[in-house]
Coordinates of C-alpha atoms in Angstrom, one line a residue:
M1 CA 5.2 2.9 23.6
S2 CA 1.6 4.0 23.3
V3 CA -1.3 2.8 21.2
L4 CA -3.4 5.8 20.0
N5 CA -7.0 4.7 20.4
C6 CA -8.4 8.2 21.0
S7 CA -10.2 9.5 17.9
T8 CA -9.2 13.1 18.7
K9 CA -5.5 12.1 18.9
L10 CA -5.7 10.2 15.6
L11 CA -7.0 13.3 13.9
I12 CA -4.3 15.4 15.4
L13 CA -1.8 12.8 14.2
E14 CA -3.2 13.0 10.7
K15 CA -2.7 16.7 10.6
M16 CA 0.9 16.4 12.1
L17 CA 2.0 13.9 9.4
K18 CA 1.1 16.4 6.7
S19 CA 4.2 18.5 7.8
H20 CA 6.5 15.6 7.0
F21 CA 5.4 14.8 3.4
P22 CA 6.5 12.9 1.4
E23 CA 8.3 10.6 3.8
S24 CA 5.2 10.2 6.0
L25 CA 2.8 9.5 3.1
K26 CA 2.5 5.7 3.8
V27 CA 1.6 6.2 7.4
Y28 CA -0.6 9.1 6.5
G29 CA -2.7 7.0 4.1
A30 CA -3.1 4.3 6.8
V31 CA -4.1 6.9 9.4
M32 CA -6.6 8.5 7.1
N33 CA -8.3 5.1 6.6
I34 CA -8.4 4.5 10.4
N35 CA -10.1 7.9 10.8
R36 CA -12.7 7.1 8.2
G37 CA -14.2 3.9 9.4
N38 CA -11.0 1.7 9.7
P39 CA -12.1 -0.9 7.2
F40 CA -8.7 -2.8 7.4
Q41 CA -8.7 -3.0 11.3
K42 CA -5.5 -1.0 11.8
E43 CA -4.1 0.7 14.9
V44 CA -1.3 3.2 15.5
V45 CA 1.7 2.8 17.8
V46 CA 3.9 5.7 18.7
D47 CA 7.1 5.9 20.9
S48 CA 5.6 8.8 22.8
W49 CA 2.7 11.4 22.6
P50 CA 2.3 14.1 21.4
D51 CA 6.1 14.6 20.7
F52 CA 6.5 11.3 18.8
K53 CA 9.7 10.4 17.1
A54 CA 8.5 7.2 15.5
V55 CA 5.1 5.9 14.4
I56 CA 4.0 2.4 13.2
T57 CA 0.6 1.4 11.9
R58 CA -0.2 -2.3 12.3
R59 CA -3.1 -4.7 12.2
Q60 CA -5.2 -4.7 15.4
K61 CA -4.5 -7.5 17.8
E62 CA -8.1 -8.7 17.8
A63 CA -8.3 -8.9 13.9
E64 CA -8.3 -12.3 12.3
V65 CA -4.8 -13.5 11.4
D66 CA -3.3 -15.7 8.7
N67 CA 0.3 -16.1 9.7
L68 CA 1.3 -16.7 6.0
D69 CA -0.5 -13.6 4.8
H70 CA 2.2 -11.0 4.4
Y71 CA -0.2 -8.9 2.2
T72 CA -2.5 -8.2 5.1
N73 CA 0.1 -8.5 7.9
A74 CA 1.6 -5.2 6.9
Y75 CA 3.2 -2.3 8.9
A76 CA 3.7 1.3 7.7
V77 CA 6.6 3.2 9.3
F78 CA 7.6 6.9 9.7
Y79 CA 10.2 8.2 12.0
K80 CA 11.9 11.5 12.9
D81 CA 14.6 9.7 14.8
I82 CA 15.8 6.3 13.5
R83 CA 16.9 5.4 17.0
A84 CA 13.2 5.7 18.2
Y85 CA 12.1 3.4 15.5
R86 CA 14.6 0.8 16.4
Q87 CA 13.6 1.0 20.0
L88 CA 10.0 0.4 18.9
L89 CA 11.1 -2.6 16.9
E90 CA 12.9 -4.1 19.9
E91 CA 10.1 -3.3 22.4
H92 CA 8.0 -6.3 23.4
D93 CA 4.6 -6.7 21.7
V94 CA 5.0 -4.0 19.0
I95 CA 5.7 -6.4 16.1
N96 CA 4.4 -9.9 15.7
W97 CA 7.7 -11.7 14.8
N98 CA 6.0 -15.1 14.6
Q99 CA 4.3 -14.5 11.3
V100 CA 5.3 -13.6 7.7
F101 CA 4.8 -9.9 7.4
Q102 CA 5.8 -6.8 5.5
I103 CA 7.1 -3.3 6.5
Q104 CA 6.6 -0.3 4.2
G105 CA 8.1 3.1 4.3
L106 CA 9.6 6.0 2.3
Q107 CA 12.8 6.5 4.3
S108 CA 16.3 5.3 3.4
E109 CA 17.4 3.9 6.8
L110 CA 14.3 1.7 7.1
Y111 CA 15.9 -1.4 5.5
D112 CA 19.2 -1.5 7.5
V113 CA 17.6 -1.0 10.9
S114 CA 14.7 -3.4 10.2
K115 CA 17.1 -6.0 8.9
A116 CA 19.4 -5.8 11.8
V117 CA 16.6 -6.4 14.3
A118 CA 14.9 -9.1 12.2
N119 CA 18.2 -11.0 11.8
S120 CA 18.7 -11.0 15.5
K121 CA 15.4 -12.8 15.7
Q122 CA 16.4 -15.3 12.9
L123 CA 14.0 -13.8 10.3
D124 CA 14.8 -13.6 6.7
V125 CA 14.4 -10.2 5.0
K126 CA 13.6 -9.5 1.3
L127 CA 13.8 -5.9 0.1
T128 CA 12.1 -4.4 -3.0
S129 CA 12.7 -0.8 -3.7
F130 CA 10.6 1.4 -6.0
K131 CA 10.4 4.9 -7.4
A132 CA 7.6 6.7 -5.5
V133 CA 5.2 8.9 -7.5
Q134 CA 2.3 11.2 -6.9
F135 CA -0.3 12.2 -9.4
S136 CA -1.1 15.9 -9.9
P137 CA -3.8 17.3 -7.5
H138 CA -5.8 18.3 -10.6
P139 CA -5.1 15.9 -13.4
T140 CA -6.6 16.6 -16.8
L141 CA -8.4 13.3 -17.7
P142 CA -8.1 11.9 -21.1
N143 CA -11.1 12.0 -23.5
T144 CA -13.7 9.4 -22.2
S145 CA -16.2 9.9 -25.0
S146 CA -15.4 6.5 -26.4
L147 CA -16.5 4.9 -23.1
M148 CA -19.9 6.6 -22.8
G149 CA -21.7 4.0 -24.7
S150 CA -22.4 0.4 -23.8
S151 CA -18.9 -0.9 -24.6
P152 CA -16.3 -0.6 -23.4
R153 CA -17.4 1.2 -20.3
L154 CA -15.7 2.7 -17.2
T155 CA -16.7 1.3 -13.8
C156 CA -15.3 -0.2 -10.6
L157 CA -14.1 -3.7 -9.7
S158 CA -16.3 -6.2 -7.9
V159 CA -15.2 -9.1 -5.7
A160 CA -16.2 -11.4 -8.6
D161 CA -13.1 -10.0 -10.4
A162 CA -10.7 -11.0 -7.7
D163 CA -9.7 -14.3 -9.2
L164 CA -8.6 -12.6 -12.5
L165 CA -6.6 -10.0 -10.5
N166 CA -5.0 -12.7 -8.5
R167 CA -3.9 -14.5 -11.6
T168 CA -2.5 -11.5 -13.4
W169 CA -0.7 -9.8 -10.5
S170 CA 3.0 -10.4 -10.4
R171 CA 2.8 -10.7 -6.6
G172 CA -0.3 -13.0 -6.8
G173 CA -1.3 -16.5 -7.7
N174 CA -2.0 -17.7 -4.2
E175 CA -4.8 -17.9 -1.7
Q176 CA -3.5 -15.2 0.6
C177 CA -3.3 -12.7 -2.3
L178 CA -6.8 -13.7 -3.5
W179 CA -8.4 -12.8 -0.1
Y180 CA -6.3 -9.7 0.1
I181 CA -7.6 -8.5 -3.2
V182 CA -11.2 -9.4 -2.2
N183 CA -10.7 -7.2 0.9
L184 CA -9.1 -4.3 -1.1
I185 CA -12.0 -4.3 -3.6
S186 CA -14.5 -4.4 -0.7
C187 CA -12.9 -1.6 1.3
F188 CA -11.3 0.9 -1.0
P189 CA -11.8 2.7 -4.3
S190 CA -11.1 1.0 -7.6
V191 CA -11.6 1.7 -11.3
C192 CA -11.8 -0.7 -14.3
V193 CA -12.7 -0.7 -18.0
R194 CA -15.1 -3.6 -19.0
D195 CA -15.8 -5.0 -22.4
D196 CA -19.2 -5.7 -24.0
K197 CA -19.6 -8.8 -21.9
G198 CA -18.9 -7.1 -18.7
N199 CA -15.4 -8.5 -18.2
P200 CA -12.6 -6.4 -16.9
I201 CA -10.0 -5.5 -19.4
S202 CA -8.0 -2.8 -17.6
W203 CA -8.0 -1.8 -13.9
S204 CA -6.3 -0.5 -10.8
L205 CA -7.2 -0.5 -7.1
T206 CA -6.2 1.1 -3.9
D207 CA -4.3 -0.6 -1.0
Q208 CA -4.5 -0.3 2.8
F209 CA -2.1 2.7 2.8
S210 CA -4.1 4.6 0.2
T211 CA -1.6 3.8 -2.5
I212 CA -2.7 3.0 -6.1
C213 CA -1.6 -0.6 -7.0
H214 CA -2.0 -3.4 -9.5
G215 CA -2.5 -1.3 -12.5
Y216 CA -3.0 -3.8 -15.3
T217 CA -4.3 -4.1 -18.9
L218 CA -4.9 -7.4 -20.6
P219 CA -2.4 -7.9 -23.4
E220 CA -4.8 -7.9 -26.2
H221 CA -6.3 -4.5 -25.1
R222 CA -3.0 -2.6 -24.6
R223 CA -2.0 0.6 -26.5
K224 CA -5.6 1.9 -26.4
G225 CA -5.1 4.5 -23.6
Y226 CA -7.0 2.4 -21.0
C227 CA -4.2 2.3 -18.4
Q228 CA -3.8 6.1 -18.5
L229 CA -7.5 6.6 -18.2
V230 CA -7.9 4.1 -15.3
A231 CA -4.9 5.6 -13.3
F232 CA -6.2 9.2 -13.8
T233 CA -9.8 8.3 -12.8
L234 CA -8.7 6.5 -9.7
A235 CA -6.3 9.4 -8.7
R236 CA -9.1 11.9 -9.1
K237 CA -11.5 9.6 -7.1
L238 CA -9.0 9.4 -4.3
Q239 CA -8.3 13.2 -4.3
S240 CA -12.0 13.9 -4.3
Q241 CA -12.2 12.0 -0.9
G242 CA -9.1 14.0 0.5
F243 CA -6.6 11.1 0.0
P244 CA -3.1 11.6 -1.7
S245 CA -2.8 9.8 -5.0
L246 CA 0.4 7.9 -4.3
G247 CA 1.9 5.2 -6.5
N248 CA 5.1 3.3 -7.1
V249 CA 7.0 1.7 -10.0
L250 CA 10.1 -0.5 -10.4
D251 CA 13.1 1.1 -11.8
D252 CA 13.1 -1.3 -14.9
N253 CA 9.4 -0.9 -15.7
M254 CA 10.2 1.5 -18.5
A255 CA 6.7 1.4 -20.0
S256 CA 5.0 2.5 -16.8
I257 CA 7.8 5.1 -16.1
S258 CA 7.1 6.6 -19.6
L259 CA 3.4 6.6 -19.0
L260 CA 3.8 8.4 -15.7
K261 CA 6.1 11.0 -17.2
S262 CA 3.6 11.5 -20.1
V263 CA 0.9 12.4 -17.6
H264 CA 3.2 14.7 -15.6
A265 CA 3.1 12.5 -12.4
E266 CA 5.6 13.8 -9.8
F267 CA 8.5 11.5 -9.1
L268 CA 9.2 12.0 -5.4
P269 CA 12.6 12.5 -3.9
C270 CA 12.3 9.6 -1.6
R271 CA 11.9 5.9 -2.6
F272 CA 9.3 3.3 -1.5
H273 CA 10.8 0.4 0.3
R274 CA 8.9 -2.8 0.9
L275 CA 10.4 -5.4 3.2
I276 CA 9.0 -9.0 3.5
L277 CA 10.0 -10.7 6.7
T278 CA 9.9 -14.4 7.1
P279 CA 10.5 -16.5 10.3
A280 CA 12.5 -19.7 9.7
T281 CA 9.3 -21.6 10.6
F282 CA 7.6 -20.5 7.4
S283 CA 10.7 -20.5 5.0
G284 CA 9.7 -22.0 1.7
Q285 CA 5.9 -21.8 2.4
I286 CA 5.2 -18.3 1.0
Y287 CA 4.9 -16.5 -2.3
L288 CA 6.9 -13.2 -2.5

């Protein structure tokens, strides 16, 4: 096991991951953020270098930790050999098994191997699987002429909006999510539409893996094209900075799936898997 601290090696890794799209996209997004200021205090672990077979991105050991914050305590995984990934999981000091955390990846064997190792350590594992999507590199934006005046207007989120986002996110409603959203807004691109009083009515933001997330429009403002506009604008903002515009959607979210199809988003051949792992010590204390 090796922690890649060298900036040259990290840039080489970023280029190497491109040849393994789309399965490497989660790790690629995290590595891009590390190479551009590392606002989320991440680091990279590989089984070997330069001929790695597995790579994991994780929170830096010196970063402040809340053991209940599975939003921030997140690992992204890509492997060329599932056995190498399992060996990393079993190696001492690669994963912090004493906190609630999540593992994200785009490969089918991720769940079974992660669950097997986690169960041997008496951790509960909850899996959620999504369709993975990517926006066109050159999306044609909807007509924004109606947003050129004073109201409504297209802008970005501020930390003052975090409480509203926490209350409206299906994964939110708790203190850990609130601070996670504050950090996402502070660190990464976001887009929102505001009403004449400056209140957000539709928005989306970017997570620590450069994935578009929490796309939401207040119920009274739906069917006006805001969601499509916000998603396209954020995708183009990410692409202008060299990031992939990756997203995910649940299989039963037919409204979002129809929207994504209407804007010609590409549904990737792999699926996005999110595992939330909980030690017995914290069972019943977290929001999933």
